[in-house]
PDB file of C-alpha atoms in Angstrom:
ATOM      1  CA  UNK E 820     -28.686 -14.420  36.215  1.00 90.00           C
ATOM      2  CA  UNK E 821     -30.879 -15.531  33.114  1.00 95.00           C
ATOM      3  CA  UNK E 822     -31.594 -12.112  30.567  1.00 95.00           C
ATOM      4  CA  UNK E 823     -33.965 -12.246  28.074  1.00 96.00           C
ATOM      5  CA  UNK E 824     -34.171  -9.269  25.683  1.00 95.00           C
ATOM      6  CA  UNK E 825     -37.005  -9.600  22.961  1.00 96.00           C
ATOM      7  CA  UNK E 826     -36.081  -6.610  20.254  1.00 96.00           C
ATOM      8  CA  UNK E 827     -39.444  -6.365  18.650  1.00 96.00           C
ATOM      9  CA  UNK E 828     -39.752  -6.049  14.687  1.00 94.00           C
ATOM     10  CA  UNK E 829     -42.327  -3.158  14.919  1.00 93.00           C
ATOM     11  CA  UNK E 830     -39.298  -1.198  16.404  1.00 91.00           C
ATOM     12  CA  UNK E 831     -36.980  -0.621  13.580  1.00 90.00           C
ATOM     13  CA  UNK E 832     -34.298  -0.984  15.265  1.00 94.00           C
ATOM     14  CA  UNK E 833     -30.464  -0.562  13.515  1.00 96.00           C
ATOM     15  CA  UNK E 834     -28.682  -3.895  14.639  1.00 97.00           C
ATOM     16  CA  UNK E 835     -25.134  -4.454  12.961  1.00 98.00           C
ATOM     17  CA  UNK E 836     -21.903  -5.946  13.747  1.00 98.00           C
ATOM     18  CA  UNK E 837     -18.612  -3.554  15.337  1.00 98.00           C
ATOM     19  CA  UNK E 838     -15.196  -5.006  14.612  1.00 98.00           C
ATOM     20  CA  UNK E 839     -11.959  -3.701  16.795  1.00 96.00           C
ATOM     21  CA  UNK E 840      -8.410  -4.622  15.220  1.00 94.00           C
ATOM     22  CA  UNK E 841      -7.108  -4.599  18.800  1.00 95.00           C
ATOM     23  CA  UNK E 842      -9.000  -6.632  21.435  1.00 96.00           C
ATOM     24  CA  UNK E 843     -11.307  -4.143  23.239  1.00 96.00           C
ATOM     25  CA  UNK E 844     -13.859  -4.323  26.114  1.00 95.00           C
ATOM     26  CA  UNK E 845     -17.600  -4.400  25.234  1.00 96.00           C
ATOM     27  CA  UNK E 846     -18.282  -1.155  27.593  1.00 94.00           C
ATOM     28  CA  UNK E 847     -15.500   0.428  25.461  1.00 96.00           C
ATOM     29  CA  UNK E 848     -17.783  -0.146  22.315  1.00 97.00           C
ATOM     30  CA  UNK E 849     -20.995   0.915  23.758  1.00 96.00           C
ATOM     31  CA  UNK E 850     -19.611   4.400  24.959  1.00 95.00           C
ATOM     32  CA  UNK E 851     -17.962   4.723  20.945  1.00 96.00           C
ATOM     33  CA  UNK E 852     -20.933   3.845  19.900  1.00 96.00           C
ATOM     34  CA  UNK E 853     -23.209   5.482  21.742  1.00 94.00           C
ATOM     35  CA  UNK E 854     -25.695   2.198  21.024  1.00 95.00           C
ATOM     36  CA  UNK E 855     -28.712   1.051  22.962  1.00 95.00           C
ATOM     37  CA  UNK E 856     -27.454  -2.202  23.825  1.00 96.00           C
ATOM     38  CA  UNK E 857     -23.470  -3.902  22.772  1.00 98.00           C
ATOM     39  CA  UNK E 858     -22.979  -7.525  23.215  1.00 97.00           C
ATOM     40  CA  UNK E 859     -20.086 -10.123  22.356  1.00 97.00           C
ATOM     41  CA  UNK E 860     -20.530 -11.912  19.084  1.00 98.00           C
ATOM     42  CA  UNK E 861     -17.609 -13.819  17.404  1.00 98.00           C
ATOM     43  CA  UNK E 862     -15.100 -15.885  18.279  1.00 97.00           C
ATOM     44  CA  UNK E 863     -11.228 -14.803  18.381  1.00 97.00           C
ATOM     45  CA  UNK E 864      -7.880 -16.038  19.225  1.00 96.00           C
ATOM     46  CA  UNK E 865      -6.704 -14.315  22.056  1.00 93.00           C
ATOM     47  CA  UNK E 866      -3.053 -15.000  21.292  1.00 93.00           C
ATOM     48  CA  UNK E 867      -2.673 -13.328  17.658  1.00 95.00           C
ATOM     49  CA  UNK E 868      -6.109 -11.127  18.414  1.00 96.00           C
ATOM     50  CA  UNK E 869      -7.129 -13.074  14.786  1.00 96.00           C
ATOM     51  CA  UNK E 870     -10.563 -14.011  14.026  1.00 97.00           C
ATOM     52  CA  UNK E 871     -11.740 -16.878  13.920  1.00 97.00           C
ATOM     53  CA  UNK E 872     -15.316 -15.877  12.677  1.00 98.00           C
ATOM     54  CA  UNK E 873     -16.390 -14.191   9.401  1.00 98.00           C
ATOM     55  CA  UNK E 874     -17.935 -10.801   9.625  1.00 98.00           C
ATOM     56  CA  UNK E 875     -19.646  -8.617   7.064  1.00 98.00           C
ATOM     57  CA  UNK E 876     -20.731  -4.917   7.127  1.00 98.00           C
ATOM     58  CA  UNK E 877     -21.655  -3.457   4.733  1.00 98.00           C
ATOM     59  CA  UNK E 878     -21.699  -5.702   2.378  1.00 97.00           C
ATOM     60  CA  UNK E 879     -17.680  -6.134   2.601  1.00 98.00           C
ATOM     61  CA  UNK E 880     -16.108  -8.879   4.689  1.00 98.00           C
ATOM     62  CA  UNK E 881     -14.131  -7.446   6.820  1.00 98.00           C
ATOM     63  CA  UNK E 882     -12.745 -10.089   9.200  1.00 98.00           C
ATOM     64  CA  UNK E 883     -11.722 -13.390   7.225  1.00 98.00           C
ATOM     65  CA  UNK E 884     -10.987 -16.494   9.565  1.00 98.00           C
ATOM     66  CA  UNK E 885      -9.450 -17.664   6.863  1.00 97.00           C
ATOM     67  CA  UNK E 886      -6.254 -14.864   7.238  1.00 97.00           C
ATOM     68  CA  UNK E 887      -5.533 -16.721  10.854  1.00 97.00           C
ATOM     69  CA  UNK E 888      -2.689 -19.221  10.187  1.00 95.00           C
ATOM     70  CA  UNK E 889      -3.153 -20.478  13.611  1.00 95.00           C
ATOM     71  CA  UNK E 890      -6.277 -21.467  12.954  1.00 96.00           C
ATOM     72  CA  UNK E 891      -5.627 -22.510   9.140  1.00 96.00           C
ATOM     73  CA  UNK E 892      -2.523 -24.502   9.716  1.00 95.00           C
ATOM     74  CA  UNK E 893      -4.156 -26.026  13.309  1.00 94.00           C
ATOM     75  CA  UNK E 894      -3.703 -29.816  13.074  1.00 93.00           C
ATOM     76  CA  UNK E 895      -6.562 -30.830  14.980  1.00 89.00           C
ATOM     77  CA  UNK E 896      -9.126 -28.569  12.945  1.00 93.00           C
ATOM     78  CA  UNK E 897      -7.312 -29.313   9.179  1.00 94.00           C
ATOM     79  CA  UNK E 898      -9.339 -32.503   8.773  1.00 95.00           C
ATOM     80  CA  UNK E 899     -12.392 -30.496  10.205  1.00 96.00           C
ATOM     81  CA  UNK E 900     -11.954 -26.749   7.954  1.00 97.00           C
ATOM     82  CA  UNK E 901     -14.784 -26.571   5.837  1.00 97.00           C
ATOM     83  CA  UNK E 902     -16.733 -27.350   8.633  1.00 97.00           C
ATOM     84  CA  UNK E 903     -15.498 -24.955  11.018  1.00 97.00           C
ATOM     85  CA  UNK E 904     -15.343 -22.429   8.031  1.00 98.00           C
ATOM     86  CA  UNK E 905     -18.988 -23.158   7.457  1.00 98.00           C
ATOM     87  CA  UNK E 906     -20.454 -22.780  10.918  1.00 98.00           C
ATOM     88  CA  UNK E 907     -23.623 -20.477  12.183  1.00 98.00           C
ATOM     89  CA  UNK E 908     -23.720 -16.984  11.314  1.00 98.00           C
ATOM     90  CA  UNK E 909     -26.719 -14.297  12.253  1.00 98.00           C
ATOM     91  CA  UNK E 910     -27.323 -11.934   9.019  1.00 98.00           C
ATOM     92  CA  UNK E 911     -29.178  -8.834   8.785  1.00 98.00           C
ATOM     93  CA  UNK E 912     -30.523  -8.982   5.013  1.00 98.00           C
ATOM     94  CA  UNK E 913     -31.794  -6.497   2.568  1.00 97.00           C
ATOM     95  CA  UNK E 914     -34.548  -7.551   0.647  1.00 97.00           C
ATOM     96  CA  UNK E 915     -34.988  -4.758  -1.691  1.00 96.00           C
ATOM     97  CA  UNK E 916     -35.123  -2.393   0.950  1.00 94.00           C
ATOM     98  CA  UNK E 917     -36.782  -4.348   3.741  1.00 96.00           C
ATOM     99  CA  UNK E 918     -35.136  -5.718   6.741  1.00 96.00           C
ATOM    100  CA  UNK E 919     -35.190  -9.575   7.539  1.00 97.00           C
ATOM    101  CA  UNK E 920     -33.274 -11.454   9.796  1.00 98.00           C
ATOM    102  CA  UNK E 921     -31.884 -14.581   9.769  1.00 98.00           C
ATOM    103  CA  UNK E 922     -29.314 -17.224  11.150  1.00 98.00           C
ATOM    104  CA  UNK E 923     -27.769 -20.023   9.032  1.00 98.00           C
ATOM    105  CA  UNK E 924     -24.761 -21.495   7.732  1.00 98.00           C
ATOM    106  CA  UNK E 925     -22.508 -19.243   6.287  1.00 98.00           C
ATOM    107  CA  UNK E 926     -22.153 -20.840   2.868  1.00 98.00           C
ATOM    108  CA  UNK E 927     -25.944 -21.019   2.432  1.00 98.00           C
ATOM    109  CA  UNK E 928     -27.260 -18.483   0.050  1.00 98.00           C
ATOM    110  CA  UNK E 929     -29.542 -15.732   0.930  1.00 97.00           C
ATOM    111  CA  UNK E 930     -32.813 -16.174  -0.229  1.00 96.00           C
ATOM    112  CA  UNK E 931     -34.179 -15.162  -3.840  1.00 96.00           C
ATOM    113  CA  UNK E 932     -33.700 -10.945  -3.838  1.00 96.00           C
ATOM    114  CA  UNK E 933     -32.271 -10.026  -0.662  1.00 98.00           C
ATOM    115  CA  UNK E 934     -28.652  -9.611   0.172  1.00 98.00           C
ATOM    116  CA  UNK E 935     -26.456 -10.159   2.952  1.00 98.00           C
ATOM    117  CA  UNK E 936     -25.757  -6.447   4.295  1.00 98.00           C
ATOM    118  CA  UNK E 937     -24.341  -7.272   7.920  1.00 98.00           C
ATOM    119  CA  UNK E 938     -23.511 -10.677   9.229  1.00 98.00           C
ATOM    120  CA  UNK E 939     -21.635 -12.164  12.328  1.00 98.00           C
ATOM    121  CA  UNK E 940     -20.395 -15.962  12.910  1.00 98.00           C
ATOM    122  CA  UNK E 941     -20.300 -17.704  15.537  1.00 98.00           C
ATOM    123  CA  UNK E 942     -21.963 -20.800  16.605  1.00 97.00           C
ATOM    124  CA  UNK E 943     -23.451 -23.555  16.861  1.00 98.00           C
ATOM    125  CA  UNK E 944     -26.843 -23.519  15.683  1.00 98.00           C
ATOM    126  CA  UNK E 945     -29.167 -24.157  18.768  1.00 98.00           C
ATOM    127  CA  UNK E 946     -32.317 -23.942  17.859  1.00 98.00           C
ATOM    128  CA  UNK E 947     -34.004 -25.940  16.013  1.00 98.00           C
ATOM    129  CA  UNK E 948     -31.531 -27.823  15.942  1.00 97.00           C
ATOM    130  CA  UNK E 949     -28.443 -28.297  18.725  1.00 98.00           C
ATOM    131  CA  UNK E 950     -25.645 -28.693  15.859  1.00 98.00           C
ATOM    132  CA  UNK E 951     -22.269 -29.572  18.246  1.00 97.00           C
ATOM    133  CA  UNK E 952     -21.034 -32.357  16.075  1.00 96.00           C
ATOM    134  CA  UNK E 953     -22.167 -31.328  12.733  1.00 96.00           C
ATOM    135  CA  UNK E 954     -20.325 -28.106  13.139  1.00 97.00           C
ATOM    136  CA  UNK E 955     -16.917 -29.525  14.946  1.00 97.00           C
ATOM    137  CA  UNK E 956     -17.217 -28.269  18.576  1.00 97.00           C
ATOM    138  CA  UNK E 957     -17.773 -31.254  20.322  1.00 97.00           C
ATOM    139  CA  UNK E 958     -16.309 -34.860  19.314  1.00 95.00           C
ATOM    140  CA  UNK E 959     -16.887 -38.102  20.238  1.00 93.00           C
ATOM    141  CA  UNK E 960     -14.956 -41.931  20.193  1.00 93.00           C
ATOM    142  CA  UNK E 961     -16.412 -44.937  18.716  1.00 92.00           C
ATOM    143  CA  UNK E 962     -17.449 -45.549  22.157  1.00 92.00           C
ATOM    144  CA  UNK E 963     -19.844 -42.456  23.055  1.00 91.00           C
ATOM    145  CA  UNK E 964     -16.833 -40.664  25.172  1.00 95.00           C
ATOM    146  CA  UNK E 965     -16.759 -37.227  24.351  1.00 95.00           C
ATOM    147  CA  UNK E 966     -13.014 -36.207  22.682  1.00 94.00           C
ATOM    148  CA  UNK E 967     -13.261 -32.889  22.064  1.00 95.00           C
ATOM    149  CA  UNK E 968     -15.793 -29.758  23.605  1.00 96.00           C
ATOM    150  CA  UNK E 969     -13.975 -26.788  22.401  1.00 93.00           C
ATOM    151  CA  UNK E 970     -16.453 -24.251  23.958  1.00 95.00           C
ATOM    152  CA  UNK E 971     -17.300 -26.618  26.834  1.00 96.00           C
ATOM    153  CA  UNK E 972     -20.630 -26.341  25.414  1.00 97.00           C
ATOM    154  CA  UNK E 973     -21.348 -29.457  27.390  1.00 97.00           C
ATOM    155  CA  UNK E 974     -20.456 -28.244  30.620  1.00 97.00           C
ATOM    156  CA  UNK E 975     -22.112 -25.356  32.743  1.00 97.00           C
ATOM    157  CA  UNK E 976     -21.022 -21.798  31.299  1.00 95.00           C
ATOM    158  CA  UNK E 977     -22.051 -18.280  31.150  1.00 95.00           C
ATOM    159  CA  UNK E 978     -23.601 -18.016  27.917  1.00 97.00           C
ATOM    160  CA  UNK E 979     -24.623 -15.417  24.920  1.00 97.00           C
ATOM    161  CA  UNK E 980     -27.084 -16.512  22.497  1.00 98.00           C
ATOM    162  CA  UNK E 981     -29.296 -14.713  19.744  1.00 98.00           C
ATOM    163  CA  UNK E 982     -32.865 -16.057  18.409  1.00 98.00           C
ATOM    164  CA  UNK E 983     -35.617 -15.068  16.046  1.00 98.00           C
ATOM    165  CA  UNK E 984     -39.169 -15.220  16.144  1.00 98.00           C
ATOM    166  CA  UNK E 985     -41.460 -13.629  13.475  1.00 96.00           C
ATOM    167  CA  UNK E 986     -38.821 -11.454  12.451  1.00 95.00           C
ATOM    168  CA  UNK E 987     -38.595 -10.205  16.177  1.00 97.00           C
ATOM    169  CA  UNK E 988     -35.042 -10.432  17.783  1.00 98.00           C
ATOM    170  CA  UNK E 989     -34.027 -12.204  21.279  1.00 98.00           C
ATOM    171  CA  UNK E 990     -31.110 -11.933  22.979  1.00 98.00           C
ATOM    172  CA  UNK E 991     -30.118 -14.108  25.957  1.00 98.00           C
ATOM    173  CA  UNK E 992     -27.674 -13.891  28.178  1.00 97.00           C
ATOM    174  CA  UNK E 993     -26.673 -16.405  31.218  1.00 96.00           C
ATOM    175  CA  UNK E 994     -23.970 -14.754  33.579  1.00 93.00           C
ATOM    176  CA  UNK E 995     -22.398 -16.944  36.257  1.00 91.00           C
ATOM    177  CA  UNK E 996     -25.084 -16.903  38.496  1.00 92.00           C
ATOM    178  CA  UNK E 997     -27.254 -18.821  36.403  1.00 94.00           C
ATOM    179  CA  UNK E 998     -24.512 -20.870  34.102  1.00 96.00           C
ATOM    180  CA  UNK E 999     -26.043 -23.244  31.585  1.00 97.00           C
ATOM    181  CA  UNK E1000     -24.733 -25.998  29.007  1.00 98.00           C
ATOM    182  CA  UNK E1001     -25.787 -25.600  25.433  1.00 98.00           C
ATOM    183  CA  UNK E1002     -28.659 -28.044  25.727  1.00 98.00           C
ATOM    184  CA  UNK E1003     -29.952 -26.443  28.879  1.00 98.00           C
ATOM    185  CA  UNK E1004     -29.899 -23.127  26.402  1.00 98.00           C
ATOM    186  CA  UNK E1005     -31.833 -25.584  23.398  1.00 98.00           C
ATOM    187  CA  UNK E1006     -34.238 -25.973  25.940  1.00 98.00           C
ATOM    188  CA  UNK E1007     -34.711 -22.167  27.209  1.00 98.00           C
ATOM    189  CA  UNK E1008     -35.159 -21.338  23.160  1.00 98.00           C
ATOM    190  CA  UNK E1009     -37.802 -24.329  22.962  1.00 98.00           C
ATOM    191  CA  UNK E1010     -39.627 -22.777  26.046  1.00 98.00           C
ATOM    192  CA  UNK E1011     -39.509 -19.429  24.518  1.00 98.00           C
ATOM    193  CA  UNK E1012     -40.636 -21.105  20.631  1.00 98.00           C
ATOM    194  CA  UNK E1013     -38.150 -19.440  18.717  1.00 98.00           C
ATOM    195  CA  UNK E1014     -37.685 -19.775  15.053  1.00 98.00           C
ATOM    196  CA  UNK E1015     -34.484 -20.414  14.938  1.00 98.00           C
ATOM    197  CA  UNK E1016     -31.143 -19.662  17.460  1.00 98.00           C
ATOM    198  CA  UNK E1017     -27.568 -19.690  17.557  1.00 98.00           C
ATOM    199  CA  UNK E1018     -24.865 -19.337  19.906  1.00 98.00           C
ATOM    200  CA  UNK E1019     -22.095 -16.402  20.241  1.00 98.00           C
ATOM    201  CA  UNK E1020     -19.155 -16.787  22.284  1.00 97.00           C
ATOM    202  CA  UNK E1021     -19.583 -17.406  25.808  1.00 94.00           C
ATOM    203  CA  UNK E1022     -17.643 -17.905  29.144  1.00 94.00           C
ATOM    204  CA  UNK E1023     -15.183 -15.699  29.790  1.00 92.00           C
ATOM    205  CA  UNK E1024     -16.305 -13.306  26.543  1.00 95.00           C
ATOM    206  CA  UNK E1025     -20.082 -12.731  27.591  1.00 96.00           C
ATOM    207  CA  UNK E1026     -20.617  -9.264  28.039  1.00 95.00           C
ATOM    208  CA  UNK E1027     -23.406  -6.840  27.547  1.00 95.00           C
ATOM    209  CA  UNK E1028     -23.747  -3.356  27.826  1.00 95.00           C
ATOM    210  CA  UNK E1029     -27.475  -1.661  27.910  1.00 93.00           C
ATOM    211  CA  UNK E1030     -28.114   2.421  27.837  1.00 91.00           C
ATOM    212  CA  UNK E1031     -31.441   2.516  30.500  1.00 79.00           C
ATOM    213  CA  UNK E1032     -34.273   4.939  30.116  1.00 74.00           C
ATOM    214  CA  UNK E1033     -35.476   8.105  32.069  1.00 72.00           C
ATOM    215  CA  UNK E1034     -37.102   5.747  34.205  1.00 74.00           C
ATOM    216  CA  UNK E1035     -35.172   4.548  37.290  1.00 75.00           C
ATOM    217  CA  UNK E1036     -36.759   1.143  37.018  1.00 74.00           C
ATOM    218  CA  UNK E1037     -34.435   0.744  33.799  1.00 73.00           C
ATOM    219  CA  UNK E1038     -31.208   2.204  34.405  1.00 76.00           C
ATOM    220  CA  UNK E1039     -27.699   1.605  32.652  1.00 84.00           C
ATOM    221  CA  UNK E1040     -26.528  -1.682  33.724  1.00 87.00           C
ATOM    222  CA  UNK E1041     -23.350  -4.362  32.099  1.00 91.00           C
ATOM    223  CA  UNK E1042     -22.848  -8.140  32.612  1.00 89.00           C
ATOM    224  CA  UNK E1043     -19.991  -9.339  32.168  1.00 87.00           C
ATOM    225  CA  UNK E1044     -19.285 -13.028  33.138  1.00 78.00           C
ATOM    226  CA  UNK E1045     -16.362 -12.790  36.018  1.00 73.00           C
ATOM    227  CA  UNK E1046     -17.558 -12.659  39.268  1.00 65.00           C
ATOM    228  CA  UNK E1047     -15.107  -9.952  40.499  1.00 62.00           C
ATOM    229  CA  UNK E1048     -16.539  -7.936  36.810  1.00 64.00           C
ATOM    230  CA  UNK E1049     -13.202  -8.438  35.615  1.00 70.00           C
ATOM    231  CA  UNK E1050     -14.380  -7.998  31.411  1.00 82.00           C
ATOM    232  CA  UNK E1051     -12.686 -10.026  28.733  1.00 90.00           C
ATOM    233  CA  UNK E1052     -10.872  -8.157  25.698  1.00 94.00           C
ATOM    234  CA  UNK E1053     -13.003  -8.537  22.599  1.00 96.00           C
ATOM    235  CA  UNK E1054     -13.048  -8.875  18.857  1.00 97.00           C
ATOM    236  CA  UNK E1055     -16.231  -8.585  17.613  1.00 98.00           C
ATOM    237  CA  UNK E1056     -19.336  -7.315  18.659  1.00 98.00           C
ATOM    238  CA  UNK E1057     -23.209  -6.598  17.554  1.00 98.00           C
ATOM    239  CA  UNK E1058     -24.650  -3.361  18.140  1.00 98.00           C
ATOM    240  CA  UNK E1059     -28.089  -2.508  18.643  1.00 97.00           C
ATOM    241  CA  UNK E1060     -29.607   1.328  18.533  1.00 93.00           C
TER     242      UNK E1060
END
């Protein structure tokens, strides 16, 4: 129930976000697509089908979390929105024509000559470090009592995750047969000595989608994170070819 797919570097491979204005299912964007490999990215409100995640493509934002009033005018998150506004994104950059990765805060600037041509948010940061407070999904009293884990990231959850390592990609995915808290998944990126890591939504949203080969050792195959392979609607997505 534990996936690890390591997208190496050498491999060129075309990895950018897919936005849907109405909530779709992942397989639905893997057979538009016709990628490689489609996994859930972003986070979403299920109720207005709003982000709640920026995206870019292209260079050109094209979902704003910042055009969901439900999330904007949220009393709980108000004292909280630069925060939340500022958590983990994965980019895909383009330094004068070459290719880096690289995941971050999404205020941070890209570094000197490259530009931000595709990027996804999401969060937290896992790896190095396991960011819950510092980017407002989990909370805790004076006391040490934990007030607030939006994404259950503290409880046992199917899981999708993204790292880096030398410029190589690494997905993970943990379906319901092998359901992990967030620092169970800091640890699985320390044993694997990634660069750097960051969480996309999980639970109910993890899905992925993967095109097999000629050989029948690797044929087609989808996760999705309900038992009875029930898939969630989706908002965002990254594609791999």
């Amino acid at each position: 129930g534990l996936y690890i797919i390591k997208i190496p570097k050498e491999r060129s491979s075309n990895i950018r976000p897919y936005v849907s204005k109405l909530l779709t299912y992942n397989k639905t964007v893997f057979n538009l697509t016709n990628a490689e490999l489609v996994i859930n990215a972003g986070y979403f409100d299920p109720n207005n089908q709003k982000t709640s995640s920026y995206v870019i493509i292209d260079k050109k934002v094209v979902l704003d979390p910042t055009t969901n009033k439900s999330l904007m005018e949220n009393q709980a998150i108000k004292p909280y929105l630069n925060t939340v506004l500022n958590r983990t994104e994965f980019r895909v950059l383009d330094c004068q024509g070459e290719t880096k990765y690289d995941i971050t805060a999404h205020n941070t600037k890209p570094p000197f000559r490259c530009e931000i041509k595709h990027s996804i948010q999401a969060g937290p940061m896992i790896y190095p470090d396991l960011r819950l407070s510092r980017e407002y999904f989990v909370a805790k009293d004076e006391n040490g009592n934990v007030t607030r884990d939006s994404i259950t990231a503290l409880k046992k959850c199917a899981r999708t995750a993204i790292g880096i390592k030398d410029g190589d990609i690494y997905i993970i995915i943990a379906n319901i047969y092998h359901k992990v808290t967030l620092p169970e998944l800091y640890r699985i990126c320390e044993d694997l000595k990634l660069d750097k890591a960051m969480n996309f939504d999980g639970g109910g949203s993890t899905s992925l989608n993967y095109k097999g080969t000629g050989n029948p050792n690797f044929k087609n195959f989808e996760i999705t994170s309900d038992k009875n392979k029930n898939a969630r609607k989706l908002k965002s997505f990254l594609v791999i070819d």
